[in-house]
Tab-separated table of C-alpha atoms and ligand atoms in Angstrom:
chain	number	residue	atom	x	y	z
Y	1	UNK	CA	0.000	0.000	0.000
Y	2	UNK	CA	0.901	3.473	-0.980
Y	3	UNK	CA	0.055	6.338	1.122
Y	4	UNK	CA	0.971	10.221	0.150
Y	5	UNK	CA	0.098	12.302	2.770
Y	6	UNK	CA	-0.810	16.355	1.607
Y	7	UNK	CA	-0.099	18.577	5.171
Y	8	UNK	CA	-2.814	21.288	5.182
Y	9	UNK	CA	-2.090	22.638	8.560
Y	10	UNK	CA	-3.674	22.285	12.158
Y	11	UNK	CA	-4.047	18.536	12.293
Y	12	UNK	CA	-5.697	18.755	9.150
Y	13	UNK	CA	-3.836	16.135	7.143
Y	14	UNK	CA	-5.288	14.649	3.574
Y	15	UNK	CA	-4.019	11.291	3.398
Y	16	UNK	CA	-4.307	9.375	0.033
Y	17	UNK	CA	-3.837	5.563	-0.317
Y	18	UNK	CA	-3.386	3.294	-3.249
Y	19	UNK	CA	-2.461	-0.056	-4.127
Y	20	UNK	CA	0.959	1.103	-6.133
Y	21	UNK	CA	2.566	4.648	-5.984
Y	22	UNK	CA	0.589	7.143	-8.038
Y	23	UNK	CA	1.278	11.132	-8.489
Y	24	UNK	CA	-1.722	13.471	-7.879
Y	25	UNK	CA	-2.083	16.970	-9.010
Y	26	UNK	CA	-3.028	19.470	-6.728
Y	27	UNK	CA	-5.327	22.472	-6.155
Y	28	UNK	CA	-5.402	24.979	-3.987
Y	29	UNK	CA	-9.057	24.568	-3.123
Y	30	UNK	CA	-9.865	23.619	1.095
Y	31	UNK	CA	-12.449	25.035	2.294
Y	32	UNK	CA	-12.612	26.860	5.404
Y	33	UNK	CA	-12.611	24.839	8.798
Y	34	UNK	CA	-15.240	25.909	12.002
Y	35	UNK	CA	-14.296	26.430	14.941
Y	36	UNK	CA	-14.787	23.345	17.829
Y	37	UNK	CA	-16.521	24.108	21.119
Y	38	UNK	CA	-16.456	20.328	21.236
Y	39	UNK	CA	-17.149	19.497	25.038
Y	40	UNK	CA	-18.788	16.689	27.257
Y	41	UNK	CA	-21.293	16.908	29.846
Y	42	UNK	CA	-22.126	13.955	32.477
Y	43	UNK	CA	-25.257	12.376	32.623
Y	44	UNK	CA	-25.934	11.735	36.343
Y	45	UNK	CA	-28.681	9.047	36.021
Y	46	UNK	CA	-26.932	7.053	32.539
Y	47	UNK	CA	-23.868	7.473	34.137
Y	48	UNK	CA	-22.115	8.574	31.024
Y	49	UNK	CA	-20.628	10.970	28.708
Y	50	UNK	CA	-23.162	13.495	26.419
Y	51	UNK	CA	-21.004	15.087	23.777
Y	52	UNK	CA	-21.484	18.587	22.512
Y	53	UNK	CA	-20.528	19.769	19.564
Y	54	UNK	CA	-22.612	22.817	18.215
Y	55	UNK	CA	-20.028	23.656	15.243
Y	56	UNK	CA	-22.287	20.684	13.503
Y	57	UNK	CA	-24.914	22.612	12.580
Y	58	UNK	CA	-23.841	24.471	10.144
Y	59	UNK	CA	-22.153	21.039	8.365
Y	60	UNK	CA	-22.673	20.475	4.293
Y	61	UNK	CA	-26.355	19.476	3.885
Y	62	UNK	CA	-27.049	16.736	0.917
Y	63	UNK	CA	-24.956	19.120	-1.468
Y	64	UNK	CA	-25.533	18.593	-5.752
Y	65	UNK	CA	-23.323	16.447	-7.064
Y	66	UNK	CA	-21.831	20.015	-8.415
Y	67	UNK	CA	-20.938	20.847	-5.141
Y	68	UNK	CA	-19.773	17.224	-3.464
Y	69	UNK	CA	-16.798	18.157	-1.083
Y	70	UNK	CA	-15.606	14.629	-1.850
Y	71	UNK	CA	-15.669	14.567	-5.708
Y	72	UNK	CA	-12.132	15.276	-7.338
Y	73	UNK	CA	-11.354	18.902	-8.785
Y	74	UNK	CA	-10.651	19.439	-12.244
Y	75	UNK	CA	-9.291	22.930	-11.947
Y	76	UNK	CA	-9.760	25.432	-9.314
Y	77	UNK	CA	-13.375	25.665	-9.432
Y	78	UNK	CA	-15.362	24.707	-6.270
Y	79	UNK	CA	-13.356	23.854	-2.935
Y	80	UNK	CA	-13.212	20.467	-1.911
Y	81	UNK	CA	-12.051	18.456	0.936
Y	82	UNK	CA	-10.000	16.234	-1.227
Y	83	UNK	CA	-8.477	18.347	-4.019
Y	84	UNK	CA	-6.504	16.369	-5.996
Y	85	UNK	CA	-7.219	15.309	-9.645
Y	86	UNK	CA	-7.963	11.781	-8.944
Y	87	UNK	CA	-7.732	9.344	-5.799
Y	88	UNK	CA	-8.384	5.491	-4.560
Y	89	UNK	CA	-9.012	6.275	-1.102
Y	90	UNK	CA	-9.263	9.588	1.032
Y	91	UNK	CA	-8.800	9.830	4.683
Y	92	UNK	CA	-8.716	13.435	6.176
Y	93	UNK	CA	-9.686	15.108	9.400
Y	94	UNK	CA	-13.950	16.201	9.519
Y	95	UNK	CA	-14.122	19.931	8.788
Y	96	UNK	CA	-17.064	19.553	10.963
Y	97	UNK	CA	-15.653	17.655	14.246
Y	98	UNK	CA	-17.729	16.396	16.918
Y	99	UNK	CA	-14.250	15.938	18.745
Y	100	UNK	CA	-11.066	17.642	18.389
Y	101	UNK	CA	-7.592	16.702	19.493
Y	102	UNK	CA	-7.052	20.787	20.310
Y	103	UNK	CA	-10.699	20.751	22.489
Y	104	UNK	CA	-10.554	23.686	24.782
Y	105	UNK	CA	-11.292	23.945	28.362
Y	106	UNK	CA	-15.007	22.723	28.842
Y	107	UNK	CA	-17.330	25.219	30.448
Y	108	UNK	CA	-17.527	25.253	34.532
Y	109	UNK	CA	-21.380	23.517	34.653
Y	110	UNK	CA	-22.927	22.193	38.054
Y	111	UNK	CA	-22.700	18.956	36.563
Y	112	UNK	CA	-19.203	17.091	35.893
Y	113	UNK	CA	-18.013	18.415	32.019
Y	114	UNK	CA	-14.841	17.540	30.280
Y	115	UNK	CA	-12.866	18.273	27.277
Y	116	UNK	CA	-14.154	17.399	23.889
Y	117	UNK	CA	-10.949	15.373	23.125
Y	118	UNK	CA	-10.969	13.117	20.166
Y	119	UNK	CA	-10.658	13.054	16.682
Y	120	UNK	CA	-13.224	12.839	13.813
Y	121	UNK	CA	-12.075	11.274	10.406
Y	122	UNK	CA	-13.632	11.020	6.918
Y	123	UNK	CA	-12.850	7.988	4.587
Y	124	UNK	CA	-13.650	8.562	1.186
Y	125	UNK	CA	-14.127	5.110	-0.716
Y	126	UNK	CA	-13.590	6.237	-4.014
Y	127	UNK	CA	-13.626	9.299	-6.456
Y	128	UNK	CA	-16.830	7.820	-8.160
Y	129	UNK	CA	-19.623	9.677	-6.583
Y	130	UNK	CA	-21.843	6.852	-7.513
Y	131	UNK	CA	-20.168	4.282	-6.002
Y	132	UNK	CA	-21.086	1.968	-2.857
Y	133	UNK	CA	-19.548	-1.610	-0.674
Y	134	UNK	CA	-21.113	-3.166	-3.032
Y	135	UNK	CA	-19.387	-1.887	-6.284
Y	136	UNK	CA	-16.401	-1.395	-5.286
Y	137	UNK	CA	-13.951	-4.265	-6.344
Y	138	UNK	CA	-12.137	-6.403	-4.015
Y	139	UNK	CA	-9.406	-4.922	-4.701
Y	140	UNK	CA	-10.446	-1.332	-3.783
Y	141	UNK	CA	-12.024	-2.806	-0.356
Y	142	UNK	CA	-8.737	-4.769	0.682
Y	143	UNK	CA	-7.046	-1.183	0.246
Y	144	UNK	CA	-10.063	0.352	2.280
Y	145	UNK	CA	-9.147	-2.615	5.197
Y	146	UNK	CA	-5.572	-1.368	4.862
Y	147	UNK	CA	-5.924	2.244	5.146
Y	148	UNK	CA	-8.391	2.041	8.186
Y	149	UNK	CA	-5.494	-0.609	9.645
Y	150	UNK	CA	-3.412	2.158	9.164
Y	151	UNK	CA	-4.899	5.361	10.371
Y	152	UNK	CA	-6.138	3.251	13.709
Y	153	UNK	CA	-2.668	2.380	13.990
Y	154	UNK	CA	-1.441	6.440	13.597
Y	155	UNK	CA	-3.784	7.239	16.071
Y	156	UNK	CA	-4.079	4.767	18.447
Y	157	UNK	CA	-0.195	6.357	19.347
Y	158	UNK	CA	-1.802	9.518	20.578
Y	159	UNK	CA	-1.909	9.114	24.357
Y	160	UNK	CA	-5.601	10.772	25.265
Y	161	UNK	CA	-7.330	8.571	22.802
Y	162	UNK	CA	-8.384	5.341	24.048
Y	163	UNK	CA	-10.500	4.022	21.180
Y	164	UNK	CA	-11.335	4.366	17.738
Y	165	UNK	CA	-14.881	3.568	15.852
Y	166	UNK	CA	-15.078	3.470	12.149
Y	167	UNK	CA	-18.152	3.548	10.306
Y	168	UNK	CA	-19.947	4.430	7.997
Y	169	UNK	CA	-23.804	5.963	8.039
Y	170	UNK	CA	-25.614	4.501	4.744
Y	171	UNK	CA	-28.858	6.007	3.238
Y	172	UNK	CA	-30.881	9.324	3.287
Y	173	UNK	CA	-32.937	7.277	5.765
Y	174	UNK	CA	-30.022	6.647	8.340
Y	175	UNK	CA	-29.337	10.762	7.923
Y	176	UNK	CA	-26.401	11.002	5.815
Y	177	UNK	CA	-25.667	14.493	4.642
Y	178	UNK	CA	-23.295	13.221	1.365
Y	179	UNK	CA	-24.146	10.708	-0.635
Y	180	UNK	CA	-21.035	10.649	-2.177
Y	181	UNK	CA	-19.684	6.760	-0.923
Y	182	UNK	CA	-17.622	7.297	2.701
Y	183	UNK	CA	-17.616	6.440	6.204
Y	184	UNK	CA	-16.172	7.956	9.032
Y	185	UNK	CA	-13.476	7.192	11.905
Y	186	UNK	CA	-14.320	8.919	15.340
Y	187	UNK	CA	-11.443	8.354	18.043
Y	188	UNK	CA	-12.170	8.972	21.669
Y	189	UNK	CA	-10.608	9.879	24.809
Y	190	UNK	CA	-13.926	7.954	26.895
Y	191	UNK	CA	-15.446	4.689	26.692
Y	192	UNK	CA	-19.017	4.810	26.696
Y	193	UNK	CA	-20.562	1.704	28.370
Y	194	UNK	CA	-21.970	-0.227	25.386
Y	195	UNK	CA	-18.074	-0.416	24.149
Y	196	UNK	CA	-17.172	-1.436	27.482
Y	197	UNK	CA	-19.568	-3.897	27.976
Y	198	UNK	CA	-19.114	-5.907	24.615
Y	199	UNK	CA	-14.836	-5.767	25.058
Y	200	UNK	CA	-15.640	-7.241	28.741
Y	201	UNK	CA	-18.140	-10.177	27.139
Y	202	UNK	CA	-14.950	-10.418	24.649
Y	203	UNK	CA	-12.501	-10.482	27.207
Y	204	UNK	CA	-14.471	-12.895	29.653
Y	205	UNK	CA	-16.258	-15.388	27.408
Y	206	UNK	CA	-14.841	-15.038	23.876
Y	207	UNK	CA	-18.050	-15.550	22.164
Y	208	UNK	CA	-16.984	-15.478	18.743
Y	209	UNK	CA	-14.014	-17.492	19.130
Y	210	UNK	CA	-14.041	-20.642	17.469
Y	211	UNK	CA	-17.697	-19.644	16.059
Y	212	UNK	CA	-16.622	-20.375	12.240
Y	213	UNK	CA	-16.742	-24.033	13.138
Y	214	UNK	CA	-19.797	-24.125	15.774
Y	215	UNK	CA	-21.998	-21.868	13.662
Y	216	UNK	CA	-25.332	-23.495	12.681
Y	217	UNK	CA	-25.594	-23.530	8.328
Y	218	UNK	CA	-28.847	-21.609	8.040
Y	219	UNK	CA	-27.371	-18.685	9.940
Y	220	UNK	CA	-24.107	-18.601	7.230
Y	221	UNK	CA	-24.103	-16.581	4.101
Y	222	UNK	CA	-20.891	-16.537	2.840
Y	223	UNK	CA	-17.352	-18.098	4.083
Y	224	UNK	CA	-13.982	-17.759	2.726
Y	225	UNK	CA	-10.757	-20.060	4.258
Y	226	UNK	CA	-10.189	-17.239	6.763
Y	227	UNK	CA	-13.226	-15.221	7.179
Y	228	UNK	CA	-16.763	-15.476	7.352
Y	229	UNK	CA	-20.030	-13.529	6.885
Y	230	UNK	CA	-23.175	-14.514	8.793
Y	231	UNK	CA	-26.447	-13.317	10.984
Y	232	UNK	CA	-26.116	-13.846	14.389
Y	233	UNK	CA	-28.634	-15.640	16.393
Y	234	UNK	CA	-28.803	-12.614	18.163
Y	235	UNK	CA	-29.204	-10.296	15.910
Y	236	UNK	CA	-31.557	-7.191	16.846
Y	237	UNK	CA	-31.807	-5.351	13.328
Y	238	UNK	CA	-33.668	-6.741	10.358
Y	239	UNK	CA	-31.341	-8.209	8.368
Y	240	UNK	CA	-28.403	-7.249	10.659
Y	241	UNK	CA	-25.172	-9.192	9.385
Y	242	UNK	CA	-21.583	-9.567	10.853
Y	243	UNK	CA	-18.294	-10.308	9.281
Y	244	UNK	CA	-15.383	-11.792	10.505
Y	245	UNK	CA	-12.056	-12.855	10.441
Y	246	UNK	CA	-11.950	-16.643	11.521
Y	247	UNK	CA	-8.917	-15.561	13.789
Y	248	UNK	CA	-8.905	-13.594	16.795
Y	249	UNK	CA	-7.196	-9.934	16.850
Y	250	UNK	CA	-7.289	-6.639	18.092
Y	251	UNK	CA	-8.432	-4.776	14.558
Y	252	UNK	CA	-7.952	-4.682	10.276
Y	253	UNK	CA	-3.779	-4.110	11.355
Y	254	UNK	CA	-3.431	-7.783	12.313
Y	255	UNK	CA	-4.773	-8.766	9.411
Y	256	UNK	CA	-2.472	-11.409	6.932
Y	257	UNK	CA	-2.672	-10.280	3.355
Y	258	UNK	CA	-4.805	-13.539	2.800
Y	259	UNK	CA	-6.784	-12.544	5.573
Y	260	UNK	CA	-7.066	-9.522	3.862
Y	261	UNK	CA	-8.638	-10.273	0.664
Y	262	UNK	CA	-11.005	-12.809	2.473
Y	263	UNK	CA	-12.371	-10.290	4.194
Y	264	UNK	CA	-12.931	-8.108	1.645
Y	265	UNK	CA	-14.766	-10.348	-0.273
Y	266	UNK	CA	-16.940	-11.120	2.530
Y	267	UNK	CA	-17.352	-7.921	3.218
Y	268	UNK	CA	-18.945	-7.045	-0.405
Y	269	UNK	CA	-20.780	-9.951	-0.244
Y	270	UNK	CA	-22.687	-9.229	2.684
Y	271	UNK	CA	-23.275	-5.606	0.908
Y	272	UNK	CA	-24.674	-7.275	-2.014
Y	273	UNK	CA	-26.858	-9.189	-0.175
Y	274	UNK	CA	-28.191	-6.204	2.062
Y	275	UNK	CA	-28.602	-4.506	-1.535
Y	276	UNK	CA	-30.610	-7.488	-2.833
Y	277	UNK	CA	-33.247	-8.181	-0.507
Y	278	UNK	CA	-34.814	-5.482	-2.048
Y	279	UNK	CA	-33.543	-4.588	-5.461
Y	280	UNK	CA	-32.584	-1.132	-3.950
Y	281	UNK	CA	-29.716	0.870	-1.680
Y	282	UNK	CA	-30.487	-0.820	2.261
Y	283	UNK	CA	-29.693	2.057	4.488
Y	284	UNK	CA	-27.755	0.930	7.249
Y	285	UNK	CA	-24.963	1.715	9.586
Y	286	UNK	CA	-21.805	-0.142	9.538
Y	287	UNK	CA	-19.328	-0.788	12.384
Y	288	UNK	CA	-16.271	-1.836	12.465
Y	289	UNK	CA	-15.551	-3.711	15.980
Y	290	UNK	CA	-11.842	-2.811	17.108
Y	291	UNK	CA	-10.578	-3.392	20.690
Y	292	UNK	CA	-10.345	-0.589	22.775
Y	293	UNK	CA	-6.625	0.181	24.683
Y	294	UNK	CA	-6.435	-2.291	27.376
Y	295	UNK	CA	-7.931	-4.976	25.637
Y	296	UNK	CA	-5.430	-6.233	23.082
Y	297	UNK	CA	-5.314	-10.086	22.901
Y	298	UNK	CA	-8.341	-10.266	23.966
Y	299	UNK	CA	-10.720	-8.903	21.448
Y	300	UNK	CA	-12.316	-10.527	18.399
Y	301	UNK	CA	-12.231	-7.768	15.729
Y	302	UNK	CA	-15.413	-7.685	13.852
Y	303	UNK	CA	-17.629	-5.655	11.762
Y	304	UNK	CA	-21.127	-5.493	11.838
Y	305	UNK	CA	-23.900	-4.151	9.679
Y	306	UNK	CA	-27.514	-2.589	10.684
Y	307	UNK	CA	-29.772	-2.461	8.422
Y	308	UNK	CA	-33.274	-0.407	8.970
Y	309	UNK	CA	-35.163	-1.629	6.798
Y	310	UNK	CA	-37.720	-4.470	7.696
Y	311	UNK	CA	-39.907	-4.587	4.293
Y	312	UNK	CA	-39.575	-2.948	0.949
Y	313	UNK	CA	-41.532	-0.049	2.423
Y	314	UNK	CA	-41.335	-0.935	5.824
Y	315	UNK	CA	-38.766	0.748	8.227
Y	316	UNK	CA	-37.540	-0.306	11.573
Y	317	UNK	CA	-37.940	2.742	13.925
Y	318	UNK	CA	-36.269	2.498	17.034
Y	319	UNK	CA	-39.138	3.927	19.400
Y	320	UNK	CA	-39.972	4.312	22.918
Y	321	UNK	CA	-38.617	0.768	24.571
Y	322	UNK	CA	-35.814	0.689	22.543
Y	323	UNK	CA	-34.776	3.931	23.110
Y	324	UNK	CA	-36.027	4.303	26.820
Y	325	UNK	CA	-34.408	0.631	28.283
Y	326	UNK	CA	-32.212	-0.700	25.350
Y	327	UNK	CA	-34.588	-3.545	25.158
Y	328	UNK	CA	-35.010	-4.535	21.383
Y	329	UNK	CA	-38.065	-5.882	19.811
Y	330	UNK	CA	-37.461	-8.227	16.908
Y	331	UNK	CA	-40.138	-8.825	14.230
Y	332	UNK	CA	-37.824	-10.412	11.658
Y	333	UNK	CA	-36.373	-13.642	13.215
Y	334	UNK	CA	-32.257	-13.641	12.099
Y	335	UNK	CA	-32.580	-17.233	10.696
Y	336	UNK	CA	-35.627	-16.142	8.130
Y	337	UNK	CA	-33.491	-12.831	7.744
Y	338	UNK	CA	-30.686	-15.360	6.635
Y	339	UNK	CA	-33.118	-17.163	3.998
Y	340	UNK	CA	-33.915	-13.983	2.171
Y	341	UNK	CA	-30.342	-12.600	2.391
Y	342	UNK	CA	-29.635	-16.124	0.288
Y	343	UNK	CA	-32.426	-15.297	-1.706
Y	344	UNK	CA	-33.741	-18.617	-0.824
Y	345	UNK	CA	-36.837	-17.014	0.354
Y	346	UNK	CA	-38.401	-13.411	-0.595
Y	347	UNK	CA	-38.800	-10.399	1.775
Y	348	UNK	CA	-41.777	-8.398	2.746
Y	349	UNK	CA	-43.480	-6.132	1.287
K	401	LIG	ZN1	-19.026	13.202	-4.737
């Protein structure tokens, strides 16, 4: 892998990956940055970090293709956060952070509030503004494994951050604000208790350890020698599908080179399949699972996918007991979800 980094000032670095070396012409066309009153506030009851971040609001809004910050310039004619003539895959620092590695002194509250500390990346999967997972080649997604393996790696050096979260927000119905094809890496400096919780279960009882051997068939959709793709007995989205290496490790970094290119070709399977169930784009969001500091060795890195959509017209709404207790309801069992991933069976209406 190839990575050619462009410095643009105040933590603001554009880095660009690609399989073999490649030269990029540049413009002089970054936009302005806002400023980050990034800070967190403590919820007494949830016991837990609230993060403010009011610089968001005035973030790009569903721009024209015209105007997509992530499309490649031409010549100097509309700024962009990625201007270069051409690229394979983008990862730069959000104009619009949530966090910042430079968050100032919170405000003095009467509850507990601390620093907004943390970084907020974007990935950019490809120059094609049409794009998606499922598209891209293999190829293009192995580089995509390597380049997040690599920027965890960069940051996971920085002392105040203690985990890192990339993702990626799918659909006009999930809330994305581009629809050009990316995801995002947000790094913190807390650990909010979901994260915790899961990397104890990991640490404790190793649940997916071994799994590629004990898994029942009619939950498997795909496997490759080293990786497989599956819905989990316990899943609690429609349709919700995980990925896997076969092997235990901390994140995409460990990864072997085979390991590699079996996960990326589990990885666009299971986005085919998502895409298939209904002929049409399945808005979802899409972790990927990486052990927080403290927990190397004994972490199972994953990635999972959540769909939101339960029929062809039908969306899953997380309402008042999911929200209020975390309880979710399940209308679509996993094991028919697996079926109609296979297309063995068809989906609802
Ligand atoms: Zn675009």
């Amino acid at each position: 892998m190839d990575k050619y980094v462009i410095d643009r000032g105040g933590n603001r670095d554009l880095a660009l990956y690609s399989h073999a070396p490649k030269s990029y012409k540049e413009f002089d066309g970054l936009p302005p940055v806002s400023s980050s009153d990034a800070h967190m506030r403590w919820h007494p009851l949830r016991r837990e970090w609230i993060g403010h971040a009011s610089a968001r609001q005035g973030r790009t809004f569903l721009p024209n293709q015209a105007d997509c910050p992530l499309c490649v310039m031409t010549h100097n004619d509309k700024p962009s956060d990625i201007p270069v003539d051409d690229y394979e895959i983008a990862i730069f620092t959000n104009r619009f952070s949530a966090l910042s590695l430079g968050a100032e002194t919170p405000p003095e509250m009467e509850i507990d509030t601390t620093s907004g500390i943390g970084c907020c990346d974007v990935i950019s999967y490809s120059a094609d503004h049409n794009a998606s997972l499922a598209s891209l080649s293999i190829e293009r997604i192995a580089l995509l494994i390597e380049a997040i393996g690599e920027r965890i790696t960069t940051i996971y050096q920085n002392d105040d951050i203690i985990w890192s979260l990339p993702f990626e927000n799918r659909g006009r119905e999930i809330g994305v604000t581009l629809d050009h094809p990316h995801g995002q890496i947000y790094s913190l400096s807390v650990l909010p208790n979901a994260v915790k919780t899961q990397a104890d279960a990991m640490a404790e009882d190793a649940p997916l350890t071994g799994l590629s051997e004990t898994i029942d068939d009619e939950l498997v959709l795909d496997r490759a020698d080293s990786a497989l793709a599956y819905v989990p007995r316990w899943a609690r989205y429609p349709f919700e599908t995980w990925v896997m290496p076969n092997r235990a490790m901390d994140g995409p970094h460990q990864l072997t080179a085979k390991e590699i290119k079996d996960l990326a070709h589990m990885i666009k399977a299971a986005a085919s399949r998502l895409d298939g169930v209904f002929d049409a784009p399945m808005p979802y969001t899409l972790a990927w699972q990486i052990a927080p500091k403290g927990y190397e060795g004994k972490f199972h890195f994953h990635l999972t996918f959540q769909p939101l959509k339960r029929g062809r017209n039908k969306q899953k709404y997380l309402a008042s007991v999911e929200q209020i207790s975390g309880l979710f309801l399940v209308d679509l069992p996993p094991e028919r979800a697996a079926r109609i991933l296979r297309g063995e069976e068809a989906g609802d209406e």
